[in-house]
Coordinates of C-alpha atoms and ligand atoms in Angstrom, one line a residue:
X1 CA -5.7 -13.9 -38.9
X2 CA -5.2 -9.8 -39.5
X3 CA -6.8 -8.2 -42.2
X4 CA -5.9 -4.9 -43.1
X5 CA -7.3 -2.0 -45.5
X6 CA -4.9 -0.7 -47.9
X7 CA -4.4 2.4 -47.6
X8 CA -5.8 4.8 -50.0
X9 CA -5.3 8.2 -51.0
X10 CA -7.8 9.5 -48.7
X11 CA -5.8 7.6 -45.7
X12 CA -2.5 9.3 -47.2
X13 CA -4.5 12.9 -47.4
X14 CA -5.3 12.1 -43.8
X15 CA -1.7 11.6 -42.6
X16 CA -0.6 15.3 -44.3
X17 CA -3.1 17.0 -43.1
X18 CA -1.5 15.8 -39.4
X19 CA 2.2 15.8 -40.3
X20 CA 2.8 18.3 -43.1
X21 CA 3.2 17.2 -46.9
X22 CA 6.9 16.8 -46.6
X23 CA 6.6 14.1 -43.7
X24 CA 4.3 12.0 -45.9
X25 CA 6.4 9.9 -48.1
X26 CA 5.2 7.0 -50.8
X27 CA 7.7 7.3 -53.5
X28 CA 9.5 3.3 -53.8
X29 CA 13.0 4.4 -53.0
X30 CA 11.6 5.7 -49.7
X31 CA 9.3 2.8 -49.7
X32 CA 12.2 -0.1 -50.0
X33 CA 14.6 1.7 -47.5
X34 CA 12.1 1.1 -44.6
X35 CA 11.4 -2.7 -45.9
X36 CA 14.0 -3.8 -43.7
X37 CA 15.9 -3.3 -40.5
X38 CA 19.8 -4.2 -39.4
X39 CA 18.3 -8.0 -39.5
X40 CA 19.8 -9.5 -42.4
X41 CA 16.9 -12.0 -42.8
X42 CA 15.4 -11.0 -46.4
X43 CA 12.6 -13.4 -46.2
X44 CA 11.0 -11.1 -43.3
X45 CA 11.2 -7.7 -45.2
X46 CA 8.1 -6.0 -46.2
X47 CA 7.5 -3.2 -47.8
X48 CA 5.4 -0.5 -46.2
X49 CA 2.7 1.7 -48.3
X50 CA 4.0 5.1 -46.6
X51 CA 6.2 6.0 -44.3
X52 CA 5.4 9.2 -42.1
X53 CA 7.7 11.1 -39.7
X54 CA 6.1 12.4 -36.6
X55 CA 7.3 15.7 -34.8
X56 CA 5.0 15.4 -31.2
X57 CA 3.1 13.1 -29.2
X58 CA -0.3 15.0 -30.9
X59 CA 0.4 13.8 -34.4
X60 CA 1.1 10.5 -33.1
X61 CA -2.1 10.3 -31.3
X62 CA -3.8 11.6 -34.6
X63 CA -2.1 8.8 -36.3
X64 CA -3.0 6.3 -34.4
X65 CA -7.0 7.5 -34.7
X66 CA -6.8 7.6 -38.4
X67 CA -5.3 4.1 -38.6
X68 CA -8.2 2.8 -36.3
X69 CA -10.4 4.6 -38.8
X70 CA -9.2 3.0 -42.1
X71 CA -7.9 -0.3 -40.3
X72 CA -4.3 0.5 -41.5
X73 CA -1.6 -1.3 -39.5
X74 CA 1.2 0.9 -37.7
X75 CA 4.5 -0.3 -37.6
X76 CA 6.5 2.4 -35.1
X77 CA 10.4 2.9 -36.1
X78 CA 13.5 4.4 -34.6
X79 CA 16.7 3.9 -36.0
X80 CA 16.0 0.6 -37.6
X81 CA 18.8 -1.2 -35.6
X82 CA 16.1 -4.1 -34.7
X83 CA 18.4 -7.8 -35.1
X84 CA 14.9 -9.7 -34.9
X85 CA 12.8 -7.7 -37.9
X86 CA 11.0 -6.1 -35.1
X87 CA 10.8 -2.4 -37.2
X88 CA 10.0 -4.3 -40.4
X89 CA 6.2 -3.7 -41.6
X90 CA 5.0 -7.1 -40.6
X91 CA 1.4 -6.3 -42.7
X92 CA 2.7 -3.1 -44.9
X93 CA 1.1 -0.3 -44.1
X94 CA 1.9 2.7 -42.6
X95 CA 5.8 3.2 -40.8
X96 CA 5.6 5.9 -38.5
X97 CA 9.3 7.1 -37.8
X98 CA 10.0 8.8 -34.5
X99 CA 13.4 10.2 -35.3
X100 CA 12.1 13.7 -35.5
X101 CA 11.4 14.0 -31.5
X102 CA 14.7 14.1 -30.5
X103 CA 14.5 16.8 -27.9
X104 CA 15.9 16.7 -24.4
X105 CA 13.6 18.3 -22.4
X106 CA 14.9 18.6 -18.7
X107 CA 18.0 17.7 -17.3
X108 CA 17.7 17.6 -13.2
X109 CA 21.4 17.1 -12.1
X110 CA 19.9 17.0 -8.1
X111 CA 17.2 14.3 -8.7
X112 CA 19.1 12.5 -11.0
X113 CA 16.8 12.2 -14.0
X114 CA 16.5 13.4 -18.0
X115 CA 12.8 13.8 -19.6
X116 CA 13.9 12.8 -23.4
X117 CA 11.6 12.8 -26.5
X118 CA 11.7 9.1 -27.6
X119 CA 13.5 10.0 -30.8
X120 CA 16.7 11.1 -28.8
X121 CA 19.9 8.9 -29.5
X122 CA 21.0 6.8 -26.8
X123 CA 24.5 8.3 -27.2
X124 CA 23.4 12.0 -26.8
X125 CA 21.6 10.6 -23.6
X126 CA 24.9 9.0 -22.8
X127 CA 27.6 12.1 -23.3
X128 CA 25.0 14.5 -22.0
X129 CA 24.7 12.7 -18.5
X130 CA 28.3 12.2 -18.9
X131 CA 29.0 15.9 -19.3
X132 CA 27.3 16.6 -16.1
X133 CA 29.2 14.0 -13.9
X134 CA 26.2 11.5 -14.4
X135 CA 25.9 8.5 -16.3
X136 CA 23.0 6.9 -18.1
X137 CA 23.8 3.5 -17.6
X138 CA 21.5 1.9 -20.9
X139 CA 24.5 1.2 -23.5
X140 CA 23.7 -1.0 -25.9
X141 CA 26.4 -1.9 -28.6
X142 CA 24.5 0.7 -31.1
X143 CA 23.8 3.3 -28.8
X144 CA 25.9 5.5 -31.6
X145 CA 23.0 4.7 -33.8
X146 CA 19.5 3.6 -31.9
X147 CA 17.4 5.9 -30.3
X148 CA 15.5 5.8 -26.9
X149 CA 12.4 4.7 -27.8
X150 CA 13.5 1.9 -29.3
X151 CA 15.9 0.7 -26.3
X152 CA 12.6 1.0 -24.1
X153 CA 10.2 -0.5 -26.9
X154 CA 13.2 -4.0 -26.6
X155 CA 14.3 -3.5 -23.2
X156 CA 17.7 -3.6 -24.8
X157 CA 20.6 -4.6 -22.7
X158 CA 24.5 -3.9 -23.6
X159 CA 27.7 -4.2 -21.8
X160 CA 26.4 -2.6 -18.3
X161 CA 23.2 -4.5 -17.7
X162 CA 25.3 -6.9 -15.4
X163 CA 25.7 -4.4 -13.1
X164 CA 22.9 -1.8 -13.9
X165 CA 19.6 -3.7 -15.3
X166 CA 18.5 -3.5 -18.6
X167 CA 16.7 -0.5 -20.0
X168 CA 13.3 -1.4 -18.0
X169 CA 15.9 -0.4 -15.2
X170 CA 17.0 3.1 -16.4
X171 CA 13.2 4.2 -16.1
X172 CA 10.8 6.3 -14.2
X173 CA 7.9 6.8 -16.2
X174 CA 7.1 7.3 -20.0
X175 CA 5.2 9.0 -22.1
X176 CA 2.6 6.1 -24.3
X177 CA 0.4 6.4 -27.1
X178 CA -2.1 3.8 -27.0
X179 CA -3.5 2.0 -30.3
X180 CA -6.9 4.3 -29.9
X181 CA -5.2 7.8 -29.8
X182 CA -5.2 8.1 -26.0
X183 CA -2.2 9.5 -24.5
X184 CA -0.8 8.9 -20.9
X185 CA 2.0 9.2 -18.8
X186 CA 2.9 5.8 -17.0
X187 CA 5.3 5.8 -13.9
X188 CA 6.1 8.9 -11.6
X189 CA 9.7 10.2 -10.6
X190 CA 9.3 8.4 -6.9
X191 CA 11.8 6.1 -5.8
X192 CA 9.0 3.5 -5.0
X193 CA 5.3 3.2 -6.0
X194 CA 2.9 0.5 -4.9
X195 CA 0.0 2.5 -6.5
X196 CA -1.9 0.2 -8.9
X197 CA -0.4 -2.3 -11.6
X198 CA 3.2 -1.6 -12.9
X199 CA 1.7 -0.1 -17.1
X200 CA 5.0 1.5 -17.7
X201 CA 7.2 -2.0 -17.1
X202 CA 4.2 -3.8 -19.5
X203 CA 4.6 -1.7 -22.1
X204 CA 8.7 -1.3 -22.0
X205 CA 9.9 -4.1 -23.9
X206 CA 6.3 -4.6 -25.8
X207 CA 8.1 -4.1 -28.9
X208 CA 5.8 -1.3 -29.6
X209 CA 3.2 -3.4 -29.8
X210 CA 0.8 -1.8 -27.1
X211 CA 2.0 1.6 -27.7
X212 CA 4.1 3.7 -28.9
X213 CA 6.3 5.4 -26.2
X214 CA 7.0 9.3 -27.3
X215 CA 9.2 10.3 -24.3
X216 CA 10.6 9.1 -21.5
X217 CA 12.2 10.1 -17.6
X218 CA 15.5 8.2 -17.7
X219 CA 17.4 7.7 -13.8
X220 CA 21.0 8.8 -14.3
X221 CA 23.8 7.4 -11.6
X222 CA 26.8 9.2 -10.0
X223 CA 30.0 8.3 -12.5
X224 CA 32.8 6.0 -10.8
X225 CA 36.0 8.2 -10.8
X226 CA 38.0 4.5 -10.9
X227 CA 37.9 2.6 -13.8
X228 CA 39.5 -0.3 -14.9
X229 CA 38.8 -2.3 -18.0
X230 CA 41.0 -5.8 -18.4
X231 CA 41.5 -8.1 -21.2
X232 CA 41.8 -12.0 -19.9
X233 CA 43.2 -14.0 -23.1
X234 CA 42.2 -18.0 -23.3
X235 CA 43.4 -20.4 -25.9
X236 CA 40.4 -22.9 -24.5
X237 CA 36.9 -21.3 -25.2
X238 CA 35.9 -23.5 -22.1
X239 CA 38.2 -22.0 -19.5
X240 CA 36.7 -18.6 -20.9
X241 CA 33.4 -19.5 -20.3
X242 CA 33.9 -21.1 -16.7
X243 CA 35.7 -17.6 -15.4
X244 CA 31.8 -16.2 -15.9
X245 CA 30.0 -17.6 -12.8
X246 CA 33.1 -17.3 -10.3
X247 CA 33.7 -13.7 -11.1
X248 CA 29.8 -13.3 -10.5
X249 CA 30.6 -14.9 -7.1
X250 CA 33.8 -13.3 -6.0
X251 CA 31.3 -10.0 -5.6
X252 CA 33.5 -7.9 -7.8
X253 CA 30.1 -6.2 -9.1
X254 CA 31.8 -6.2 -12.4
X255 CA 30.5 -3.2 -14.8
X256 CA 30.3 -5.2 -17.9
X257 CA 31.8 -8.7 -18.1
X258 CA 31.8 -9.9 -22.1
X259 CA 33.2 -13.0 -24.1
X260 CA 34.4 -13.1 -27.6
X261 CA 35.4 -16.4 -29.2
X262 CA 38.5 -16.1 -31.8
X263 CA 36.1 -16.0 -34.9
X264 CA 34.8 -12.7 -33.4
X265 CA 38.3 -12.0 -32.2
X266 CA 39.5 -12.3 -35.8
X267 CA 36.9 -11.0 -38.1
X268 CA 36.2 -8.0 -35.4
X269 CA 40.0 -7.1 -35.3
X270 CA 40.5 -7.2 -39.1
X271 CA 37.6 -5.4 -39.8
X272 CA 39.0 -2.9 -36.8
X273 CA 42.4 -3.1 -38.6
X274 CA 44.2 -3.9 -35.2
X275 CA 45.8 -6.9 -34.1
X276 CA 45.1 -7.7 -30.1
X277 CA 46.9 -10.5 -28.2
X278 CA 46.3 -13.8 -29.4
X279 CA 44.5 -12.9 -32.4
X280 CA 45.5 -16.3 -34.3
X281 CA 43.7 -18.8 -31.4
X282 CA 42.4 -16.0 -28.3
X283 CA 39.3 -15.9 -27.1
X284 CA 38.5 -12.9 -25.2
X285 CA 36.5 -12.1 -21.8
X286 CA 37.1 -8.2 -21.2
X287 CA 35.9 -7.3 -17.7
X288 CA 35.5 -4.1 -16.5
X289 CA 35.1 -3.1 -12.4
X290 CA 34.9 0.6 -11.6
X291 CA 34.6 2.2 -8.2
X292 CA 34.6 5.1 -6.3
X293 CA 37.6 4.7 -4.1
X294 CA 40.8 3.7 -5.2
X295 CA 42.0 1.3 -2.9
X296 CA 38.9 -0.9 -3.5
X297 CA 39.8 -0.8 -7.5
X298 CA 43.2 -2.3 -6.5
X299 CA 41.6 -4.8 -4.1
X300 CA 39.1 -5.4 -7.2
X301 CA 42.1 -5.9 -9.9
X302 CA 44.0 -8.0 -7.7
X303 CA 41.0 -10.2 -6.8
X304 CA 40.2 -10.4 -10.3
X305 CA 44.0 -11.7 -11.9
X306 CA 44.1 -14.0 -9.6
X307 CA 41.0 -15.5 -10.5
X308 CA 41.4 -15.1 -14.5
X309 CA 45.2 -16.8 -13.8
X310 CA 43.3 -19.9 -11.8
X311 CA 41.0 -20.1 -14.5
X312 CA 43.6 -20.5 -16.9
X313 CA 43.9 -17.3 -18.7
X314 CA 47.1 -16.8 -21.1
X315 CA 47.2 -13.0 -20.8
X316 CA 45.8 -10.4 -18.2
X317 CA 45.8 -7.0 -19.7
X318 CA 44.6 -4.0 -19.6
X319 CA 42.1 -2.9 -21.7
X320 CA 42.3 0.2 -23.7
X321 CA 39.7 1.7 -26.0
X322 CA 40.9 -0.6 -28.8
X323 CA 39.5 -3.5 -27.0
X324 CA 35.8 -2.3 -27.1
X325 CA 36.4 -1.1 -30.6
X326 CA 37.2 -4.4 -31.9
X327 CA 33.8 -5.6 -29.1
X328 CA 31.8 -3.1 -31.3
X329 CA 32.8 -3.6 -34.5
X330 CA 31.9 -7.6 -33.6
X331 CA 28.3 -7.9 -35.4
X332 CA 29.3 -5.0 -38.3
X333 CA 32.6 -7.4 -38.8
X334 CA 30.7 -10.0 -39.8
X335 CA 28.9 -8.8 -42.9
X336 CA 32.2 -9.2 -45.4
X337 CA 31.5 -12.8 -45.5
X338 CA 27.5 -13.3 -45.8
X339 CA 24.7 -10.5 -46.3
X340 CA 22.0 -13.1 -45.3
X341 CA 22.4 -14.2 -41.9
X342 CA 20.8 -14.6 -37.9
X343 CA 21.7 -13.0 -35.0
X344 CA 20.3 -15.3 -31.8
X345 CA 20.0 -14.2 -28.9
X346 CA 19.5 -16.6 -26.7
X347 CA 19.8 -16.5 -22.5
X348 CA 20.7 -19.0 -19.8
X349 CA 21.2 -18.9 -15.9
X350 CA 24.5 -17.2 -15.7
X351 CA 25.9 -20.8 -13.9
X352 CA 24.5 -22.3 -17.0
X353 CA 26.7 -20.4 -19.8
X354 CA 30.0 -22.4 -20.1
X355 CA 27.9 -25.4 -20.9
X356 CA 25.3 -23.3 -22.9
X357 CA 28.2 -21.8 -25.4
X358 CA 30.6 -25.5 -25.4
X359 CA 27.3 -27.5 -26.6
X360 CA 25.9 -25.3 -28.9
X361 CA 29.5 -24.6 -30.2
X362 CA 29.6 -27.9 -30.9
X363 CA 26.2 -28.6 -32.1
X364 CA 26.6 -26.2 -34.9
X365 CA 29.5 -27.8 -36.5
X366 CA 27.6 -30.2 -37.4
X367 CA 26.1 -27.6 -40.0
X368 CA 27.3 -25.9 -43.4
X369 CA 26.7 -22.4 -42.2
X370 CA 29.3 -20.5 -40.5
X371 CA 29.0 -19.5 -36.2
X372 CA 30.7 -17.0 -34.7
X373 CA 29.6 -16.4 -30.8
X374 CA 29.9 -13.3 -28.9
X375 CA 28.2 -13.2 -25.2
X376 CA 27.0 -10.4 -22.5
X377 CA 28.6 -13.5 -20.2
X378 CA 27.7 -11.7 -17.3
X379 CA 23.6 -11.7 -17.8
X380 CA 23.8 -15.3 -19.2
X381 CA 23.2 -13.7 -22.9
X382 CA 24.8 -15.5 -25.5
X383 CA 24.6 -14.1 -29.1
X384 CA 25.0 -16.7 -32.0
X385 CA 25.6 -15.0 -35.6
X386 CA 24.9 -17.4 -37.7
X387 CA 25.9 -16.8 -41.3
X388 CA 24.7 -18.2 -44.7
X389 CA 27.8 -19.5 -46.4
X390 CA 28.1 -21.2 -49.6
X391 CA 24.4 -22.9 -49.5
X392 CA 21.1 -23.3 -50.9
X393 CA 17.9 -21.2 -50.0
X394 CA 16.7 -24.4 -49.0
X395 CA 19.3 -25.7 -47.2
X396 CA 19.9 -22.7 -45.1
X397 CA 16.5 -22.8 -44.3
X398 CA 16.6 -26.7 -43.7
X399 CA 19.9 -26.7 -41.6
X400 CA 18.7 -23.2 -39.6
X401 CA 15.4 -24.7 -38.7
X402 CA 17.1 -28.1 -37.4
X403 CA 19.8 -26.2 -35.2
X404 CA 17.8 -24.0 -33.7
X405 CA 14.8 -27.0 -32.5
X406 CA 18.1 -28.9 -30.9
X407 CA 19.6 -25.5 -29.3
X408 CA 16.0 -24.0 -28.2
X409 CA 15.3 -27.1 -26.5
X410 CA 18.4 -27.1 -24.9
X411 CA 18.1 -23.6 -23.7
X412 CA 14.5 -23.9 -22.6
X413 CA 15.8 -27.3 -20.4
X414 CA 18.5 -24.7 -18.8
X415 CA 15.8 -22.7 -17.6
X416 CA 16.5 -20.1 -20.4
X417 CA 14.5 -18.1 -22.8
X418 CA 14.2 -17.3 -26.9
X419 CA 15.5 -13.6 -26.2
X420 CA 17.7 -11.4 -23.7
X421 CA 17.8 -8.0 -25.3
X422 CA 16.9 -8.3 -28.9
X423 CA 13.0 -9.0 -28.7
X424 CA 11.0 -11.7 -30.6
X425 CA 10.1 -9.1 -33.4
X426 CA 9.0 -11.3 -36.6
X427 CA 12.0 -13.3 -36.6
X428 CA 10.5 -15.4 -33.6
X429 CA 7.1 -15.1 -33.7
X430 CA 6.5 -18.9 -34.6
X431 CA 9.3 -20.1 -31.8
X432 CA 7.3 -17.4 -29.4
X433 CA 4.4 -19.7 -30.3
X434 CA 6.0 -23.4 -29.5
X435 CA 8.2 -22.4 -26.6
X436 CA 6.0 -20.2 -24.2
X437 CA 3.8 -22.0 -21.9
X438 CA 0.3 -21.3 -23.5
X439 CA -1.2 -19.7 -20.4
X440 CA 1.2 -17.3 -20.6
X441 CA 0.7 -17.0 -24.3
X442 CA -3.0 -16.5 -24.1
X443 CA -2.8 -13.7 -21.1
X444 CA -0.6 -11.7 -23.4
X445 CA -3.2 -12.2 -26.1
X446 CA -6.0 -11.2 -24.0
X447 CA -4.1 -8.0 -22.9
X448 CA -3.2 -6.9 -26.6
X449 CA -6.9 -7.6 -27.5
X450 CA -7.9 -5.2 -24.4
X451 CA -5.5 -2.6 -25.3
X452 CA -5.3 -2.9 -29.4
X453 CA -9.1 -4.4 -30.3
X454 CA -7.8 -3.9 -34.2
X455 CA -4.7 -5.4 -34.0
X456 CA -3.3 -2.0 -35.4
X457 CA -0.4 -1.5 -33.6
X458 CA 3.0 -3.1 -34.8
X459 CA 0.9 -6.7 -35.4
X460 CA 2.7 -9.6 -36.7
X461 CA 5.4 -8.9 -33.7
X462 CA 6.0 -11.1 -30.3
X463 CA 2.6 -13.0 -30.6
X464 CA 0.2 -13.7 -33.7
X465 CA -3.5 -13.1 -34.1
X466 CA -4.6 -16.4 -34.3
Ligands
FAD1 C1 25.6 -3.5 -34.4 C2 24.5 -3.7 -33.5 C3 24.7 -3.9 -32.1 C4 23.6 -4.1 -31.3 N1 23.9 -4.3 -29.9 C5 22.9 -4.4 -29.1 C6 23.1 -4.6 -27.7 O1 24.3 -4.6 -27.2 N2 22.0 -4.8 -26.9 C7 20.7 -4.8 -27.3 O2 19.8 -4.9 -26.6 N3 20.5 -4.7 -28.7 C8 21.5 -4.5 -29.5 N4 21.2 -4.3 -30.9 C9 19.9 -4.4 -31.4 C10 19.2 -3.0 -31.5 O3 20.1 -2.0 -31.6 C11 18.3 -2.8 -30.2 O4 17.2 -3.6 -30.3 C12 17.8 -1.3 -30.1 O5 17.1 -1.2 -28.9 C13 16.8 -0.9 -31.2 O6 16.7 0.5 -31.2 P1 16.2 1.3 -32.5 O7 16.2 2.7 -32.2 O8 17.0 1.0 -33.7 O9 14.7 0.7 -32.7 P2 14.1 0.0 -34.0 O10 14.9 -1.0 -34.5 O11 13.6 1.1 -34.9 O12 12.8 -0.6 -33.3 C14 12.9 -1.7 -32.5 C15 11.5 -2.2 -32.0 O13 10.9 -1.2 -31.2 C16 9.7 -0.7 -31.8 N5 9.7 0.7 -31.5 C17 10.7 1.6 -32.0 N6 10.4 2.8 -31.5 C18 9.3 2.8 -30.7 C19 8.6 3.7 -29.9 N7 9.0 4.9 -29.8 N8 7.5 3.2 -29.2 C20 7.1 1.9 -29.3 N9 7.8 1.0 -30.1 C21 8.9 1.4 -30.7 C22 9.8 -1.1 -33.2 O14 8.5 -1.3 -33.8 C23 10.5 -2.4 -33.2 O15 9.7 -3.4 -32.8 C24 22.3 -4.2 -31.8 C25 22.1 -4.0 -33.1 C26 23.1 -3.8 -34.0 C27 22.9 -3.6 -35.5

């Protein structure tokens, strides 16, 4: 078990004399807006003792060597978008926000690549490549809100990771903090590198719990001119979830293939205040295929109506930007009717998701609380939100705990895993414990004891002390 200092006045003197007074803050409003993150999961928020704002990798590094001093924990925040309490102060402490390196530093339209400060918003990354002819292909449902870092802290995924890879895959080296102060670059700009063990992969997706990343060379891809985006309607959640695998299979290299059942259709489209096809009993799979030749989009389109119409699809449409509004809006919709609720975010083999979604559909009616189920079909990534409605404490608790032994079990028999973009954070940490084989377990232990002797960094996230 961790134990931590408090930290003192002399610890808080510490941190100005690095930052600069005015990024030193430890008045309780500031305090209780960093308690939590976009998790909805009240039970895991803590409240840190200060929150400090970094401006470059050197005051991060300083940071880091007065918490190894004073034994203060570090808990390192971007936007606070974290789903699994992964940016909440596990221990209190200090939260160090990264917001304020938002610099882009080099855009190289030959090579292909951006060097970013970590605190840069995925969506700048986005319209910046964009503006260039490029494309940044990370896009996770709040890249208008998240920042780099924290996509390459999760591995976060999004609507393109069926074609492109997850953020892990958008990478050629980064810039890490280690718990002691140390700083490094990990990765080179090289198309391939056998030279020595792959740091910068281990630490992506560490949920800043072996270091913190401060900036970051990001591959950028030539934009497909052809675009298509299409909207396949089903009135039978099953048929929706059986297109998945043979679109995979026809070898339309689909850009983002996504599934919406009709809770999400409806709360999503009121919330959007738009009314799509079949809003009353539609579920949705919008499929998007882009090329760079024309005839091969119409070869595509063709391809794919004929297999959305063999797999039973109502409607074939096209897609306009109201389509991925009402896809974006899909976790924010949901809010009107509970403020405490989970997002899960489990994954399957890709053949494996019809099944996946029509058992676990029907597993949870078996509960008071209220599903809705949204999925990145494509990767095999299906999101339950499950929302406290009309209950107990207790019995949310109770009823939670029992759905998610049957459904983890399930999951783990499919050959899937607890997470498939949103990280263990807090939120898992005890499933993390009972679902990973414990050799595993232990080597990850023994690599965050090697790199983080005093447990200082983000502790309390992905795997416990003890
Ligand atoms: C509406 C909505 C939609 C979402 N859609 C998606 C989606 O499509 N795909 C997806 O993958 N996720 C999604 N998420 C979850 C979330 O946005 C992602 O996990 C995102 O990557 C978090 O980024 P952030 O900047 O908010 O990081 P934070 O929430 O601040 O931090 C996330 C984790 O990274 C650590 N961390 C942050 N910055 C650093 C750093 N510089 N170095 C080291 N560690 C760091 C934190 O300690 C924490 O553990 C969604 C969330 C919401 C609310």
């Amino acid at each position: 078990m961790n134990t931590y200092n408090p930290v003192t006045d002399e610890v808080v003197t510490a941190l100005k004399n690095i930052v600069g007074e005015k990024y030193v803050k430890t008045d309780a409003a500031t305090l209780d807006v960093y308690k939590a993150d976009e998790s909805l999961a009240p039970s895991f928020w803590r409240t840190p003792e200060v929150v400090v704002s970094a401006g470059s990798t050197e005051e991060v590094s300083q940071i880091m060597k007065v918490a190894n001093t004073y034994r203060v924990p570090v808990t390192p925040r971007s936007a606070g978008t974290s789903v699994s309490c992964g940016a909440v102060p596990a221990f209190h402490g200090i939260v160090l926000l990264m917001e304020r390196m938002n610099h882009i530093l080099e855009f190289n339209e030959d090579g292909m690549y951006m060097s970013v400060e970590a605190g840069v918003r995925t969506i700048d990354i986005q319209n910046m490549a964009h503006s260039k002819n490029l494309m940044y292909a990370g896009d996770p449902c709040s890249a208008d809100s998240c920042l780099i870092g924290g996509n390459l802290a999760t591995n976060a995924g999004g609507n393109k990771a069926v074609r492109y890879g997850t953020t892990r895959h958008q990478v050629y080296s980064i810039e890490v903090v280690l718990p002691d102060g140390k700083v490094t670059t990990l990765g080179a700009t090289l198309k391939k590198c056998s030279t020595g063990f792959c740091l910068d992969q281990l630490i992506i997706g560490s949920e800043g719990t072996l270091g913190i990343i401060t900036k970051a060379v990001l591959k950028l891809v030539p934009l497909c001119p052809y675009k298509l985006d299409v909207l396949a309607v089903f009135t039978d959640l099953s048929k929706a979830t059986a297109l998945v695998p043979k679109l995979i299979k026809a070898g339309l290299n689909p850009t983002s293939v996504e599934f919406m059942d009709n809770n999400f259709v409806r709360s999503a489209s009121d919330y959007s205040e738009l009314r799509l096809p079949h809003y009353e009993d539609g579920c949705y799979d919008i499929i998007s295929i882009e090329t760079f030749n024309e005839d091969e989009l119409d070869d595509k389109m063709e391809k794919l109506a004929a297999i959305c119409e063999a797999c039973g699809a109502t409607d074939v449409v096209e897609a306009d930007d109201r389509v991925w509004k009402v896809r974006r809006n899909c976790l924010e919709s949901t809010r009107i009717f509970s403020k405490v609720a989970t997002s899960e975010d489990l994954v399957v083999p890709v053949t494996k998701i019809a099944d996946c979604i029509q058992t676990l559909v029907d597993e949870s009616k078996k509960y008071d609380f209220r599903v809705f189920c949204l999925a990145h079909a494509g990767d095999g990534n299906l999101h339950f939100q499950i929302l406290k409605c009309d209950m107990s404490d207790s019995a949310w608790e109770k009823q939670l705990k029992e759905f998610r032994a049957v459904a983890y079990r399930y999951v783990y028999d499919l050959g899937g895993r607890l997470s498939g973009e949103h990280g263990i954070g807090l939120k898992r940490l005890d499933y993390m414990e009972q679902y990973t084989d414990p050799v595993e377990l232990d080597l990850m232990k023994t690599i965050k004891h090697a790199v983080d002797p005093n447990w200082i960094l983000n502790p309390g996230k992905v795997i416990s002390a003890c």
